[in-house]
XYZ file of C-alpha atoms in Angstrom:
570
model
C 22.499 65.503 43.264
C 22.056 67.784 40.280
C 18.473 68.919 40.911
C 16.587 71.909 39.576
C 16.959 73.904 42.771
C 20.736 74.066 42.525
C 21.963 77.664 42.513
C 23.746 78.717 39.318
C 26.709 80.997 38.846
C 26.445 84.358 37.168
C 26.344 84.098 33.395
C 24.844 80.593 33.393
C 22.525 79.525 30.627
C 20.040 76.889 31.733
C 16.506 75.943 32.672
C 17.061 77.860 35.916
C 17.863 81.180 34.228
C 15.176 80.618 31.581
C 12.363 81.160 34.099
C 14.002 84.383 35.282
C 14.424 85.512 31.664
C 10.708 85.056 30.975
C 9.872 87.065 34.080
C 12.152 89.889 32.924
C 10.496 89.851 29.514
C 7.093 90.218 31.148
C 8.013 93.285 33.214
C 10.664 95.208 31.233
C 10.639 97.245 28.038
C 13.677 96.408 25.912
C 15.485 98.486 23.341
C 15.600 95.521 20.953
C 13.535 92.356 20.658
C 15.193 89.859 18.318
C 12.987 87.083 16.951
C 15.057 84.098 15.846
C 17.731 82.087 17.652
C 19.785 81.009 14.663
C 23.227 82.359 13.880
C 21.916 85.701 12.564
C 19.584 86.396 15.478
C 22.083 85.420 18.153
C 24.816 87.496 16.475
C 22.479 90.519 16.439
C 21.648 90.027 20.124
C 25.352 89.804 20.968
C 26.271 92.910 18.971
C 23.439 95.031 20.376
C 24.048 93.922 23.967
C 27.771 94.665 23.692
C 26.900 98.205 22.563
C 24.870 98.779 25.711
C 21.341 98.230 24.388
C 18.877 96.167 26.395
C 18.091 93.071 24.331
C 15.578 90.232 24.467
C 15.662 87.247 22.088
C 12.930 84.696 21.381
C 13.514 81.403 19.572
C 10.563 79.195 18.638
C 12.498 75.943 19.077
C 16.033 75.136 20.114
C 18.922 77.428 19.258
C 20.207 76.573 15.760
C 17.444 73.999 15.250
C 16.718 75.389 11.777
C 19.144 76.336 9.031
C 21.982 77.148 11.427
C 22.610 73.474 12.226
C 21.892 72.272 8.678
C 24.573 74.023 6.669
C 27.582 72.522 4.889
C 29.435 73.299 8.146
C 31.933 75.561 6.419
C 33.364 79.006 7.077
C 34.689 80.043 3.700
C 34.956 82.862 1.214
C 32.830 81.233 -1.454
C 35.202 80.521 -4.319
C 32.363 79.917 -6.769
C 30.947 83.408 -6.213
C 33.922 84.850 -8.086
C 32.431 83.347 -11.252
C 29.431 85.622 -10.875
C 31.566 88.674 -10.206
C 30.593 88.930 -6.517
C 34.009 90.244 -5.540
C 32.820 92.379 -2.622
C 30.923 89.449 -1.101
C 33.957 87.155 -1.394
C 36.273 89.778 0.106
C 33.912 90.305 3.045
C 33.505 86.562 3.601
C 37.264 85.966 3.565
C 37.748 88.768 6.089
C 35.017 87.342 8.312
C 36.535 83.879 8.018
C 39.645 85.290 9.683
C 37.585 87.048 12.351
C 35.682 83.874 13.257
C 38.951 81.948 13.441
C 40.056 84.374 16.149
C 36.716 84.500 17.954
C 36.179 80.731 18.112
C 39.389 78.875 17.176
C 38.085 75.706 18.811
C 35.029 75.594 16.547
C 36.452 76.992 13.295
C 39.127 74.699 11.891
C 41.365 75.385 8.853
C 41.487 72.352 6.560
C 42.879 71.482 3.155
C 40.506 71.446 0.172
C 41.420 69.528 -2.988
C 39.945 70.744 -6.296
C 40.592 68.178 -9.080
C 40.703 69.374 -12.701
C 39.489 67.212 -15.605
C 39.745 67.580 -19.356
C 35.959 67.650 -19.756
C 35.300 70.034 -16.888
C 33.841 73.528 -17.246
C 36.807 75.044 -15.398
C 40.166 74.871 -17.152
C 43.347 74.684 -15.141
C 44.234 78.257 -16.124
C 40.812 79.576 -15.100
C 41.032 77.877 -11.714
C 44.571 79.124 -11.154
C 43.415 82.680 -11.845
C 40.395 82.258 -9.581
C 42.428 80.866 -6.703
C 45.043 83.590 -7.125
C 42.270 86.176 -6.836
C 40.915 84.273 -3.818
C 44.309 84.489 -2.097
C 44.650 88.189 -2.906
C 41.157 89.087 -1.696
C 41.900 87.455 1.661
C 44.733 89.935 2.201
C 46.141 89.697 5.699
C 43.507 87.067 6.557
C 44.942 84.592 4.050
C 45.537 81.172 5.582
C 47.908 79.659 3.005
C 48.666 80.132 -0.675
C 47.017 77.673 -3.005
C 49.279 75.073 -4.600
C 49.139 73.121 -7.839
C 49.371 69.307 -7.940
C 50.221 67.080 -10.882
C 47.768 64.358 -11.817
C 50.078 61.778 -10.236
C 50.322 63.745 -6.985
C 46.566 64.320 -6.902
C 45.994 60.580 -7.312
C 48.512 59.923 -4.539
C 46.657 62.282 -2.174
C 43.221 60.832 -3.044
C 43.756 57.375 -4.567
C 40.053 56.821 -5.253
C 39.789 59.846 -7.570
C 38.848 59.027 -11.165
C 42.192 59.027 -12.957
C 40.778 59.005 -16.486
C 40.908 62.580 -17.820
C 42.497 63.948 -14.633
C 44.820 66.846 -15.463
C 45.896 67.650 -11.924
C 44.442 69.451 -8.928
C 44.697 72.545 -6.784
C 44.956 72.578 -3.031
C 43.758 75.531 -0.958
C 42.740 76.163 2.627
C 39.309 77.068 3.955
C 37.559 76.204 7.207
C 35.087 73.742 8.637
C 32.916 74.669 11.606
C 30.589 73.093 14.128
C 27.671 75.281 13.058
C 25.279 74.404 15.896
C 27.877 75.000 18.593
C 28.976 78.262 16.940
C 25.375 79.471 17.212
C 25.176 78.288 20.810
C 28.448 80.041 21.716
C 27.117 83.241 20.139
C 23.870 82.989 22.126
C 25.758 82.392 25.375
C 28.060 85.317 24.588
C 25.009 87.523 24.070
C 23.700 86.494 27.492
C 27.046 87.224 29.124
C 26.862 90.705 27.604
C 23.437 91.264 29.150
C 20.928 89.918 26.616
C 17.908 87.960 27.831
C 17.193 84.868 25.720
C 14.445 82.245 25.767
C 14.207 79.177 23.568
C 11.062 77.149 22.905
C 9.090 80.396 22.780
C 7.277 80.788 19.440
C 5.910 84.232 18.615
C 2.142 84.131 18.082
C 1.380 87.831 17.475
C 3.040 91.214 17.102
C 2.133 94.029 19.500
C 1.359 97.481 18.057
C 1.300 100.946 19.507
C -0.685 102.883 16.912
C 1.136 102.155 13.629
C 4.379 101.129 15.275
C 5.343 97.541 16.162
C 6.153 97.601 19.879
C 6.625 94.007 20.950
C 5.380 90.445 20.534
C 3.274 87.850 22.277
C 4.839 84.433 22.651
C 3.899 81.061 24.032
C 6.214 79.259 26.428
C 6.262 75.788 24.884
C 7.404 74.299 28.204
C 4.603 75.638 30.423
C 2.037 76.424 27.726
C 1.563 79.958 29.112
C 1.423 83.035 26.881
C 3.347 86.225 27.597
C 3.929 89.667 26.112
C 7.362 91.269 25.716
C 7.557 94.972 24.845
C 10.377 96.584 22.909
C 11.212 99.862 21.199
C 12.388 98.003 18.097
C 11.563 94.480 16.895
C 14.040 92.634 14.650
C 12.804 89.774 12.493
C 15.796 87.421 12.119
C 13.786 84.218 11.750
C 15.710 82.800 8.789
C 13.421 80.841 6.447
C 10.474 81.835 8.669
C 11.074 85.564 8.028
C 8.114 85.837 5.665
C 5.757 84.279 8.217
C 6.546 87.075 10.673
C 6.323 89.643 7.893
C 2.811 88.389 7.198
C 1.905 89.064 10.843
C 3.170 92.608 10.297
C 1.187 92.990 7.065
C 4.326 93.056 4.918
C 4.901 91.223 1.597
C 7.326 88.280 1.266
C 11.007 88.995 0.653
C 12.443 85.478 0.366
C 13.281 82.955 -2.303
C 13.861 79.955 -0.020
C 16.027 77.130 -1.351
C 16.676 73.678 0.057
C 20.159 72.298 0.641
C 20.567 68.586 1.328
C 23.527 66.551 2.614
C 23.966 62.800 2.812
C 26.198 60.889 5.243
C 27.939 57.591 4.471
C 30.392 55.498 6.512
C 33.965 56.716 6.159
C 34.934 53.174 5.183
C 32.773 53.479 2.052
C 34.193 56.861 1.045
C 37.630 57.111 2.713
C 38.809 60.523 1.578
C 41.878 61.949 3.296
C 40.566 65.525 3.244
C 37.798 67.713 1.863
C 37.360 67.283 -1.888
C 35.522 69.660 -4.220
C 33.244 68.049 -6.806
C 32.900 70.390 -9.801
C 29.291 69.716 -10.824
C 27.715 70.217 -14.233
C 25.207 72.841 -13.035
C 27.644 75.564 -11.919
C 27.637 74.502 -8.287
C 30.449 73.149 -6.169
C 29.716 70.044 -4.167
C 31.911 68.926 -1.289
C 32.990 65.575 0.116
C 33.937 66.090 3.773
C 35.411 63.572 6.240
C 33.750 63.716 9.666
C 35.119 61.184 12.134
C 33.820 57.728 11.253
C 31.638 59.228 8.530
C 31.906 61.244 5.332
C 29.244 63.715 4.244
C 28.433 65.040 0.785
C 26.549 68.190 -0.183
C 24.853 70.284 -1.099
C 21.845 70.690 -3.367
C 20.145 73.989 -4.209
C 16.471 73.790 -5.172
C 13.530 76.148 -4.745
C 11.469 75.278 -1.693
C 8.095 76.856 -0.938
C 6.515 74.874 1.902
C 7.061 74.909 5.677
C 10.838 74.924 6.341
C 10.266 72.561 9.257
C 9.156 69.912 6.742
C 12.327 70.043 4.627
C 13.551 66.497 4.031
C 15.898 64.597 1.759
C 14.094 62.796 -1.035
C 15.280 60.178 -3.501
C 16.036 62.760 -6.179
C 18.209 64.779 -3.804
C 20.106 61.673 -2.763
C 20.380 60.396 -6.320
C 21.865 63.667 -7.512
C 24.556 63.616 -4.819
C 25.326 59.918 -5.286
C 25.765 60.326 -9.034
C 28.146 63.236 -8.475
C 30.222 61.234 -5.975
C 30.320 58.112 -8.100
C 31.418 60.112 -11.131
C 34.430 61.422 -9.187
C 35.091 58.268 -7.135
C 33.903 55.485 -9.466
C 35.381 52.621 -7.464
C 33.181 53.390 -4.451
C 29.927 52.543 -6.296
C 27.852 54.189 -3.578
C 24.141 53.403 -3.512
C 21.194 54.588 -1.408
C 21.830 51.637 0.910
C 25.146 53.251 1.921
C 23.484 56.410 3.266
C 23.263 56.315 7.063
C 21.978 59.847 7.745
C 20.904 63.023 5.988
C 20.029 66.588 6.795
C 18.158 69.280 4.903
C 18.192 73.020 5.538
C 16.318 75.908 3.957
C 18.333 78.979 2.963
C 16.548 82.317 3.549
C 17.786 83.890 0.294
C 16.442 87.291 -0.741
C 14.333 87.130 -3.898
C 15.763 89.003 -6.861
C 14.729 89.478 -10.462
C 16.798 87.948 -13.212
C 17.992 84.904 -11.250
C 16.817 81.899 -13.296
C 18.060 79.200 -10.895
C 18.548 79.124 -7.121
C 22.320 78.983 -7.601
C 22.145 82.340 -9.393
C 20.594 84.096 -6.378
C 23.034 86.344 -4.522
C 24.216 85.245 -1.064
C 24.282 88.884 0.056
C 21.850 90.034 2.731
C 19.115 92.661 2.804
C 17.465 94.713 5.557
C 13.863 95.836 5.144
C 12.142 98.354 7.423
C 8.396 98.320 7.805
C 6.051 98.827 9.433
C 7.686 101.397 11.763
C 9.700 99.738 14.496
C 9.953 96.432 12.597
C 13.188 95.371 10.853
C 13.583 92.216 8.768
C 16.954 90.759 7.788
C 17.451 87.869 5.366
C 20.036 86.383 3.044
C 23.722 86.235 3.794
C 25.674 83.170 4.813
C 27.006 81.581 7.967
C 30.487 83.023 7.418
C 29.266 86.627 7.381
C 26.948 86.338 10.394
C 28.942 88.792 12.512
C 29.215 91.519 9.873
C 25.520 91.067 9.006
C 24.636 91.606 12.655
C 26.844 94.684 12.872
C 25.211 96.115 9.748
C 21.734 95.547 11.173
C 22.535 97.118 14.551
C 24.237 100.053 12.809
C 21.050 100.595 10.795
C 18.781 100.378 13.837
C 20.906 102.876 15.784
C 21.020 105.237 12.807
C 17.240 105.125 12.346
C 16.066 104.902 15.962
C 18.897 106.088 18.233
C 17.928 109.744 18.335
C 14.233 108.929 18.838
C 14.977 106.946 22.003
C 18.053 108.843 23.192
C 20.357 105.856 23.000
C 23.984 106.344 24.016
C 25.731 103.355 22.502
C 29.277 102.011 22.530
C 31.307 101.275 19.383
C 30.967 97.733 17.955
C 33.462 95.274 19.462
C 32.220 91.912 18.218
C 35.249 91.421 15.971
C 37.741 91.469 18.852
C 35.988 89.843 21.844
C 36.157 86.019 21.710
C 33.031 83.925 21.916
C 32.426 81.718 24.954
C 35.192 79.108 25.006
C 37.261 80.905 22.386
C 39.821 82.837 24.408
C 42.677 80.894 22.790
C 45.603 82.358 20.861
C 46.364 79.182 18.913
C 44.230 76.084 19.114
C 47.095 73.793 18.145
C 49.324 75.151 20.912
C 46.402 74.954 23.315
C 45.737 71.353 22.327
C 49.371 70.287 22.591
C 49.675 71.848 26.042
C 46.560 70.188 27.473
C 46.352 66.761 25.840
C 48.983 65.089 28.097
C 47.187 66.236 31.272
C 43.771 65.191 29.951
C 45.102 61.759 29.083
C 47.280 61.136 32.118
C 45.520 62.982 34.953
C 41.939 62.548 33.803
C 42.356 59.195 32.069
C 40.760 60.316 28.814
C 41.433 58.593 25.526
C 43.258 60.838 23.019
C 40.237 60.991 20.706
C 37.951 61.911 23.599
C 40.329 64.585 24.890
C 40.705 66.153 21.451
C 36.941 66.176 20.859
C 36.391 67.771 24.259
C 38.744 70.660 23.435
C 37.288 71.063 19.927
C 33.725 71.181 21.235
C 34.146 73.373 24.306
C 37.428 75.265 24.031
C 38.297 76.806 27.384
C 34.924 75.683 28.745
C 36.191 72.088 28.900
C 37.139 72.758 32.531
C 33.480 73.375 33.379
C 32.531 70.057 31.796
C 35.183 68.140 33.716
C 34.260 69.926 36.966
C 31.151 67.729 37.182
C 33.405 64.683 37.433
C 35.111 66.098 40.535
C 31.943 65.210 42.434
C 31.353 61.909 40.653
C 34.255 60.269 38.758
C 31.748 57.997 36.967
C 30.825 61.027 34.875
C 34.163 60.637 33.056
C 32.838 57.447 31.494
C 31.220 57.547 28.044
C 27.433 57.480 27.764
C 27.707 54.008 26.214
C 30.589 51.725 25.212
C 30.402 52.820 21.554
C 29.839 56.501 22.288
C 32.686 59.073 22.426
C 30.628 61.560 24.471
C 31.173 61.722 28.227
C 28.356 61.464 30.745
C 29.428 64.815 32.175
C 28.545 66.440 28.871
C 24.864 65.539 29.239
C 24.779 67.257 32.625
C 26.667 70.255 31.300
C 24.279 70.602 28.340
C 21.273 70.761 30.642
C 22.889 72.886 33.362
C 24.802 75.388 31.229
C 23.790 75.111 27.549
C 19.973 75.391 27.727
C 19.358 71.897 26.321
C 15.705 71.237 27.153
C 15.066 68.023 25.216
C 17.069 64.877 24.584
C 17.214 65.701 20.876
C 18.724 69.116 21.678
C 21.649 67.210 23.170
C 21.944 64.393 20.646
C 21.574 66.543 17.519
C 22.983 69.984 18.409
C 25.012 69.980 21.654
C 26.727 66.918 20.184
C 26.595 65.443 16.653
C 25.651 61.900 17.690
C 22.453 61.901 15.635
C 24.284 62.424 12.341
C 27.806 61.103 12.751
C 27.554 58.158 15.154
C 27.098 54.654 13.681
C 23.958 53.995 15.773
C 22.868 57.668 15.903
C 23.609 57.488 19.617
C 20.530 55.359 20.289
C 22.420 53.159 22.752
C 23.488 56.290 24.655
C 20.048 57.925 24.700
C 18.644 56.344 27.918
C 21.693 57.331 29.991
C 21.733 60.836 28.497
C 18.028 61.202 29.347
C 18.642 60.030 32.915
C 21.407 62.569 33.475
C 19.574 65.436 31.796
C 16.454 64.511 33.708
C 18.266 64.953 37.021
C 18.705 68.620 36.080
C 15.429 69.221 34.252
C 13.213 67.420 36.754
C 12.169 64.539 34.487
C 10.536 61.576 36.176
C 10.843 58.102 34.692
C 7.811 58.628 32.439
C 9.251 61.820 30.955
C 12.638 60.172 30.481
C 10.988 57.331 28.569
C 9.016 59.850 26.525
C 12.168 61.793 25.630
C 13.942 58.601 24.506
C 10.889 57.535 22.508
C 10.677 60.928 20.791
C 14.358 60.798 19.910
C 13.999 57.264 18.544
C 11.064 58.513 16.462
C 13.194 61.344 15.009
C 15.919 58.873 14.070
C 13.307 56.488 12.656
C 11.844 59.251 10.496
C 15.290 59.975 9.076
C 16.096 56.331 8.442
C 12.632 55.703 6.975
C 13.427 58.324 4.362
C 16.623 56.441 3.597
C 14.732 53.174 3.232
C 12.369 54.817 0.734
C 15.179 56.087 -1.467
C 15.758 54.443 -4.804
C 17.781 55.454 -7.861
C 15.953 58.023 -9.984
C 16.573 60.351 -12.848
C 18.262 63.645 -11.947
C 16.536 66.964 -12.037
C 18.003 69.530 -14.389
C 19.385 71.562 -11.479
C 19.793 70.803 -7.808
């Protein structure tokens, strides 16, 4: 019923259009080839395509499979950066926070943050008040709310599990949480709708040269195993923590100081916070405790990391550091390694700089390096500033190369055109207007209806359209799973999900935030995806087995964890 031969509408993003995209890459010469399908690469592709440049993008795995799905899942100004005097960076991030709220209000969600103050803490109440006042002022017209001060009694009322001994009070301020993987996916789909050609599971194996100038790249289609060449006037290296690997292919020196950030997930019942809580750590970092459905996650660490980013894992020292920080702030919880149900680890592509003794001292600003001719590398930055980073890169490319190639480009418009699914004035009004119909006419549970709108925004109608042909697709993938069967079809047909793990880990968050990691839903999800992707029963079994192996690897790490002594800095 949903086979591979089904004709797709214009602007679709699936296995069907992927084959056509590869064919275009083989026969056309593009203005820009972007290597990297994380948030930076997809934002660059979107910006350049909206300005009228022809754009191709290659991603070696799934979109957002690297750092862009392994962040703290926050869009924020970076309060701690004020300590280091990074005022310009904070101002830019706060501005971009407001922009992303308008571009993707379904994915970027304002939430309350609670910052408790203790007698023995490094930050006095006066210092924090001054910092938060500056934070509010730097946001300007993009400010969400003014920070407020809470007495120690009120703070304990808001979060009863907080350590009361030594508590002086707390501050409450507003920042944002984000579904980082779906933000990246929405950016990639928006790039395609603006004319970009994108292919995932297409690792670059060599750079093409025309004399001294880089003029394209060879890549391998991981699905078919075939190798292809795509030619471009300019090649942009936006590969995140893999930037230096591509620079090595170009004969350029490294530019990164990669650092690892780890998060742990525990059941919400074991750490039942009412909102996001800041943990002021003793090594000048801020850790966060964040409620996420039936779970709560804690992060993040910040340690130098020099091996393959794909091998980044949580070890016992990472987990021990985070558990000690949580237990110091919430002593009654007495969390142990046995309470951890999931983890994730991401590698930050920070730009190396002299005079930064610890990873936390490294600037979160970004840098653009040109060389050899025709080859641009971008690294650093943060999720919140992805759009302005992309605009800066495209501005630089046009300034350096526009006259050479006779480009006639349009002004940048990425700050005003919503991302796919984001054409919503106010998410709360949108939600209130639609929830009754979703519950009454479609028979959805309130939690399911809300999650559908949060995940897809205006695209929810395309998800539900599958159920018009088969009402059974309105049922969940399994009795314990909140995800609808229609979503598995939609992911394969319109979101370029090519493996079961793409769906379980990045199109949804079942792998991290579901009590069973979605294992009971995996066979049905594989069956539905397989009807689109042409999987026979053997391939469906293989996809389920590979997903079970990924979950087993994560849980095996948890089983190996034991209390250990902390490192001096995480």
